[in-house]
Short mmCIF file of C-alpha atoms and ligand atoms in Angstrom, two decimals:
data_model
loop_
_atom_site.label_atom_id
_atom_site.label_comp_id
_atom_site.label_asym_id
_atom_site.label_seq_id
_atom_site.Cartn_x
_atom_site.Cartn_y
_atom_site.Cartn_z
CA MET I 1 -17.46 -11.90 1.22
CA THR I 2 -17.36 -7.97 2.26
CA GLN I 3 -18.49 -6.27 -0.69
CA TYR I 4 -16.72 -2.97 -0.61
CA GLN I 5 -13.22 -3.01 -0.88
CA ARG I 6 -11.26 0.38 0.25
CA LEU I 7 -9.01 2.09 -2.11
CA GLY I 8 -5.83 3.92 -0.58
CA VAL I 9 -4.22 6.58 -2.45
CA ASN I 10 -0.82 6.68 -2.44
CA ILE I 11 0.77 10.17 -3.43
CA ASP I 12 4.36 9.61 -3.44
CA HIS I 13 4.94 10.72 -6.92
CA VAL I 14 3.18 13.85 -6.50
CA ALA I 15 6.03 14.58 -4.25
CA THR I 16 9.12 13.14 -6.76
CA ILE I 17 7.44 15.58 -9.36
CA ARG I 18 7.58 18.41 -7.08
CA ASN I 19 11.31 17.33 -6.21
CA ALA I 20 12.30 17.29 -9.45
CA ARG I 21 12.30 21.42 -9.36
CA GLY I 22 12.38 22.18 -5.48
CA GLY I 23 9.55 24.44 -4.68
CA ALA I 24 6.02 23.66 -3.58
CA CYS I 25 4.53 22.36 -6.64
CA PRO I 26 2.67 20.26 -7.36
CA ASP I 27 1.73 19.91 -3.32
CA PRO I 28 0.93 16.17 -2.26
CA VAL I 29 -1.75 17.61 0.33
CA ARG I 30 -3.55 19.18 -2.31
CA ALA I 31 -3.54 15.76 -4.57
CA ALA I 32 -4.70 13.99 -1.25
CA LYS I 33 -7.48 16.20 -0.80
CA ILE I 34 -8.61 16.01 -4.19
CA ALA I 35 -8.00 12.18 -3.91
CA VAL I 36 -10.44 11.92 -0.94
CA ALA I 37 -13.02 14.25 -2.87
CA SER I 38 -12.78 11.63 -5.71
CA GLY I 39 -13.21 8.62 -3.61
CA ALA I 40 -10.29 7.38 -1.93
CA ASP I 41 -10.89 5.72 1.58
CA GLY I 42 -7.39 6.88 2.79
CA ILE I 43 -4.03 8.24 1.94
CA THR I 44 -1.16 6.50 1.59
CA ALA I 45 2.61 7.87 1.80
CA HIS I 46 6.02 6.44 1.92
CA LEU I 47 8.71 8.60 3.92
CA ARG I 48 11.86 6.97 2.70
CA GLU I 49 15.23 7.12 4.41
CA ASP I 50 16.46 9.01 1.44
CA ARG I 51 13.46 11.31 1.41
CA ARG I 52 13.52 11.23 -2.47
CA HIS I 53 9.82 12.14 -2.78
CA ILE I 54 7.54 12.44 0.70
CA ARG I 55 9.38 14.62 3.17
CA ASP I 56 8.70 15.02 6.85
CA GLU I 57 6.46 18.55 6.51
CA ASP I 58 4.34 16.22 4.10
CA ILE I 59 3.90 13.78 6.77
CA SER I 60 3.00 16.87 9.29
CA ALA I 61 0.72 18.16 6.47
CA LEU I 62 -1.02 15.32 5.51
CA SER I 63 -1.29 14.58 9.42
CA ASP I 64 -2.99 18.14 10.09
CA GLU I 65 -5.12 18.62 7.27
CA ILE I 66 -6.50 14.99 5.84
CA ALA I 67 -9.22 13.46 8.17
CA GLN I 68 -9.24 10.28 6.32
CA PRO I 69 -6.86 7.44 7.27
CA LEU I 70 -3.18 8.05 6.56
CA ASN I 71 -1.21 4.67 6.03
CA LEU I 72 2.41 5.63 6.61
CA GLU I 73 4.36 3.61 4.65
CA MET I 74 7.85 3.17 6.77
CA ALA I 75 10.96 1.23 6.88
CA ALA I 76 11.68 -0.64 10.42
CA THR I 77 14.29 1.72 11.90
CA MET I 78 14.46 3.47 14.73
CA GLU I 79 14.45 6.91 13.05
CA MET I 80 11.25 5.94 11.16
CA LEU I 81 9.28 4.02 14.45
CA SER I 82 9.93 7.42 16.55
CA ILE I 83 8.14 9.77 13.53
CA ALA I 84 5.14 7.46 13.61
CA LEU I 85 5.17 7.63 17.30
CA ARG I 86 5.27 11.28 16.94
CA HIS I 87 2.26 11.84 14.31
CA LYS I 88 0.47 8.16 15.58
CA PRO I 89 -0.70 7.54 11.64
CA HIS I 90 -4.20 5.45 11.53
CA ALA I 91 -2.05 2.72 10.20
CA ALA I 92 1.84 1.90 9.24
CA CYS I 93 3.07 -0.34 6.83
CA ILE I 94 6.48 -1.80 7.32
CA VAL I 95 7.91 -2.20 3.86
CA PRO I 96 11.71 -3.47 3.50
CA GLU I 97 13.82 -0.32 1.76
CA LYS I 98 16.98 -0.53 0.26
CA ARG I 99 18.66 2.81 -0.38
CA GLU I 100 19.36 1.93 -3.81
CA GLU I 101 16.12 0.47 -4.93
CA VAL I 102 14.04 2.42 -7.70
CA THR I 103 10.56 1.17 -5.75
CA THR I 104 9.93 -1.29 -2.96
CA GLU I 105 11.32 -4.75 -4.38
CA GLY I 106 9.79 -7.96 -2.91
CA GLY I 107 8.24 -7.99 0.60
CA LEU I 108 9.67 -7.76 4.09
CA ASP I 109 11.37 -10.93 5.63
CA ALA I 110 8.94 -11.13 8.57
CA ALA I 111 10.18 -14.37 9.39
CA GLY I 112 13.74 -13.96 9.31
CA ARG I 113 13.63 -10.93 10.70
CA TYR I 114 11.35 -11.87 13.41
CA ASN I 115 13.61 -10.83 16.46
CA TYR I 116 14.40 -7.40 14.90
CA LEU I 117 10.79 -6.99 14.18
CA ALA I 118 8.85 -7.71 16.97
CA PRO I 119 10.17 -4.70 19.19
CA ILE I 120 9.34 -2.13 16.52
CA VAL I 121 6.03 -3.74 15.87
CA GLY I 122 4.85 -3.88 19.79
CA GLN I 123 5.70 -0.10 20.09
CA LEU I 124 3.68 0.33 16.99
CA VAL I 125 0.58 -1.38 18.27
CA ASP I 126 0.96 -0.32 21.83
CA ALA I 127 0.48 3.46 20.43
CA GLY I 128 -2.69 2.46 19.04
CA ILE I 129 -1.54 2.30 15.31
CA ARG I 130 -2.44 -0.49 13.24
CA VAL I 131 0.21 -2.14 11.75
CA SER I 132 0.81 -4.08 8.51
CA LEU I 133 3.73 -5.96 7.16
CA PHE I 134 4.23 -5.86 3.28
CA ILE I 135 5.12 -9.67 2.33
CA GLU I 136 5.07 -11.72 -0.31
CA ALA I 137 2.18 -13.84 -0.54
CA ASP I 138 4.39 -16.97 1.15
CA PRO I 139 2.24 -18.89 4.18
CA ARG I 140 5.89 -18.55 6.16
CA GLN I 141 5.35 -15.07 5.83
CA LEU I 142 1.60 -14.83 6.92
CA ASP I 143 2.08 -16.86 10.04
CA ALA I 144 5.20 -14.91 11.06
CA ALA I 145 3.10 -11.72 10.83
CA VAL I 146 0.36 -13.88 13.09
CA ALA I 147 3.24 -14.51 15.24
CA LEU I 148 4.30 -10.76 15.34
CA GLY I 149 0.79 -9.49 16.56
CA VAL I 150 0.03 -7.56 13.49
CA PRO I 151 -3.69 -7.46 12.37
CA VAL I 152 -2.98 -6.44 8.62
CA VAL I 153 -0.63 -7.61 5.88
CA GLU I 154 -0.29 -6.19 2.28
CA LEU I 155 0.27 -8.50 -0.13
CA HIS I 156 3.02 -7.86 -2.76
CA THR I 157 1.70 -7.89 -6.17
CA GLY I 158 4.61 -6.26 -8.12
CA ARG I 159 5.80 -9.33 -9.20
CA TYR I 160 2.24 -10.24 -10.48
CA ALA I 161 1.85 -6.61 -11.95
CA TYR I 162 5.17 -7.08 -14.32
CA LEU I 163 4.69 -10.75 -15.45
CA GLU I 164 2.47 -11.95 -18.72
CA GLY I 165 0.62 -15.01 -19.39
CA ASP I 166 1.13 -18.55 -17.41
CA ALA I 167 3.58 -16.66 -15.47
CA GLN I 168 1.12 -13.96 -14.42
CA GLN I 169 -1.40 -16.25 -13.96
CA ALA I 170 0.71 -18.55 -11.60
CA GLU I 171 1.57 -15.25 -9.36
CA LEU I 172 -2.17 -14.78 -9.24
CA ASP I 173 -2.70 -17.74 -8.13
CA ARG I 174 -0.12 -17.27 -5.32
CA ILE I 175 -1.72 -14.53 -4.05
CA ILE I 176 -5.44 -15.75 -4.35
CA THR I 177 -4.10 -18.51 -2.21
CA GLY I 178 -2.21 -16.65 0.46
CA ALA I 179 -5.08 -14.03 1.01
CA ALA I 180 -7.38 -16.58 1.62
CA HIS I 181 -4.46 -18.16 4.07
CA ALA I 182 -4.67 -14.74 5.61
CA ALA I 183 -8.20 -15.07 5.93
CA THR I 184 -8.23 -18.68 7.93
CA ILE I 185 -5.49 -16.83 10.23
CA GLY I 186 -7.27 -14.13 11.53
CA LEU I 187 -5.43 -11.72 9.50
CA GLU I 188 -6.86 -8.53 7.27
CA CYS I 189 -5.40 -8.68 4.06
CA HIS I 190 -4.07 -5.99 1.77
CA ALA I 191 -2.74 -5.50 -1.45
CA GLY I 192 -0.68 -3.18 -3.69
CA HIS I 193 2.47 -2.01 -6.40
CA GLY I 194 2.19 -2.05 -9.58
CA LEU I 195 -1.55 -2.13 -10.08
CA THR I 196 -3.15 -0.33 -13.00
CA PHE I 197 -6.80 -0.12 -15.01
CA ASP I 198 -5.36 -3.36 -17.06
CA ASN I 199 -4.44 -5.39 -14.32
CA VAL I 200 -6.61 -4.41 -11.05
CA ALA I 201 -9.37 -6.55 -11.74
CA PRO I 202 -8.04 -9.90 -10.92
CA ILE I 203 -6.70 -8.87 -7.72
CA ALA I 204 -9.95 -6.48 -6.64
CA ALA I 205 -11.70 -9.56 -7.03
CA ILE I 206 -10.25 -11.60 -4.14
CA GLU I 207 -12.52 -12.09 -1.40
CA SER I 208 -10.59 -11.58 1.27
CA VAL I 209 -8.66 -8.43 0.11
CA ALA I 210 -10.50 -5.28 1.89
CA GLU I 211 -7.66 -2.84 0.36
CA LEU I 212 -5.99 -2.09 -2.22
CA ASN I 213 -2.78 0.64 -2.45
CA ILE I 214 -2.29 2.33 -5.42
CA GLY I 215 0.15 5.24 -6.74
CA HIS I 216 2.92 5.50 -9.32
CA PHE I 217 -0.28 4.42 -11.92
CA LEU I 218 -2.61 6.58 -11.05
CA ILE I 219 -0.75 9.68 -10.46
CA GLY I 220 0.79 8.81 -14.04
CA GLU I 221 -2.60 8.61 -15.87
CA ALA I 222 -3.46 11.76 -13.94
CA ILE I 223 -1.56 13.46 -16.20
CA PHE I 224 -3.73 12.44 -19.21
CA GLY I 225 -6.72 12.55 -17.16
CA GLY I 226 -6.78 14.60 -14.55
CA LEU I 227 -6.50 13.18 -10.87
CA ASP I 228 -10.40 12.76 -10.16
CA SER I 229 -11.10 11.22 -12.99
CA THR I 230 -8.19 8.32 -12.60
CA ILE I 231 -9.14 7.78 -9.14
CA LYS I 232 -13.11 7.44 -9.93
CA ARG I 233 -12.31 4.86 -12.82
CA MET I 234 -10.34 2.78 -11.20
CA ARG I 235 -12.75 2.61 -8.04
CA THR I 236 -15.25 1.98 -10.92
CA LEU I 237 -13.01 -1.26 -11.75
CA MET I 238 -12.66 -2.40 -8.21
CA ASP I 239 -16.68 -2.24 -7.75
CA ASN I 240 -17.12 -4.09 -11.05
CA ALA I 241 -14.53 -6.92 -10.52
CA ARG I 242 -15.95 -7.46 -7.03
CA ALA I 243 -19.62 -7.21 -8.22
CA ASP I 244 -18.64 -9.83 -10.97
CA ALA I 245 -16.83 -12.03 -8.74
CA LEU I 246 -20.00 -12.01 -6.30
CA GLY I 247 -22.23 -13.11 -9.12
CA ALA I 248 -20.14 -15.94 -10.13
CA ARG I 249 -20.08 -17.11 -6.86
CA ARG I 250 -24.04 -16.97 -6.34
CA THR I 251 -24.43 -18.42 -9.78
N1 PXP J 301 1.66 -0.78 -0.88
C1 PXP J 301 3.32 -0.58 -0.55
C2 PXP J 301 3.30 -1.30 0.57
C3 PXP J 301 4.07 -0.11 -1.62
O1 PXP J 301 5.44 0.20 -0.81
C4 PXP J 301 3.47 0.67 -2.63
C5 PXP J 301 5.12 1.76 -3.19
O2 PXP J 301 5.10 2.87 -2.62
C6 PXP J 301 2.49 0.60 -3.25
C7 PXP J 301 1.63 -0.06 -2.17
C8 PXP J 301 1.94 1.29 -4.23
O3 PXP J 301 2.77 0.95 -5.49
P1 PXP J 301 2.59 1.57 -6.85
O4 PXP J 301 2.97 3.02 -6.53
O5 PXP J 301 3.17 0.87 -7.91
O6 PXP J 301 1.15 1.44 -6.97
#
């Protein structure tokens, strides 16, 4: 088991608050710097087609000012492809995007959109960008990711996050099975969406999940506890969940 699990902090919603009033405050780059100083292993930002939070200038500034890996979340469009090829972030996570949605709903249909995605993925990979696909923990989608030649998948934990009781456990089991399948077929596995202090532990404990990407909860909780201590607490919860899981496997 990879004991250490990376934490990518998504700073989109710092930009959401900034955009509510226009101007420059709060500054997503300042948040990214605090995130890195507080233990984030990378910064994630989603440049949406409608620019509702992160804007093009933010991607330029993050690329210029943050030394840690930048993970650009992007829809598979020609516009986003050319932006990614211009900035060459460390990683690009291809997400499904609908203009009318509040947040990314459901995973990318990598299997159904294979022919459309293949040339886009190919150009990103050829540019040296570590491409991941944001998908449901569905063996068909995982197999399509391998066929598309991506090294990484990010499993969508949104459904797990919003369900309760037995339904949540069933979704967790699906994610655990999916993560194991991903490892078997040679994919690096990440996970994210809707994760909080209360629900992160079972996901952090999954052996083959090498990275979590967390945004909305951290930025919201930072209002009460500060970004620095909120990220540190999340880091501790992840580390504890992994240490417990490792201990349980040894006994
Ligand atoms: N991973 C991906 C691919 C996402 O699209 C998002 C949301 O932008 C996240 C992780 C983070 O989700 P949340 O903001 O709910 O923590």
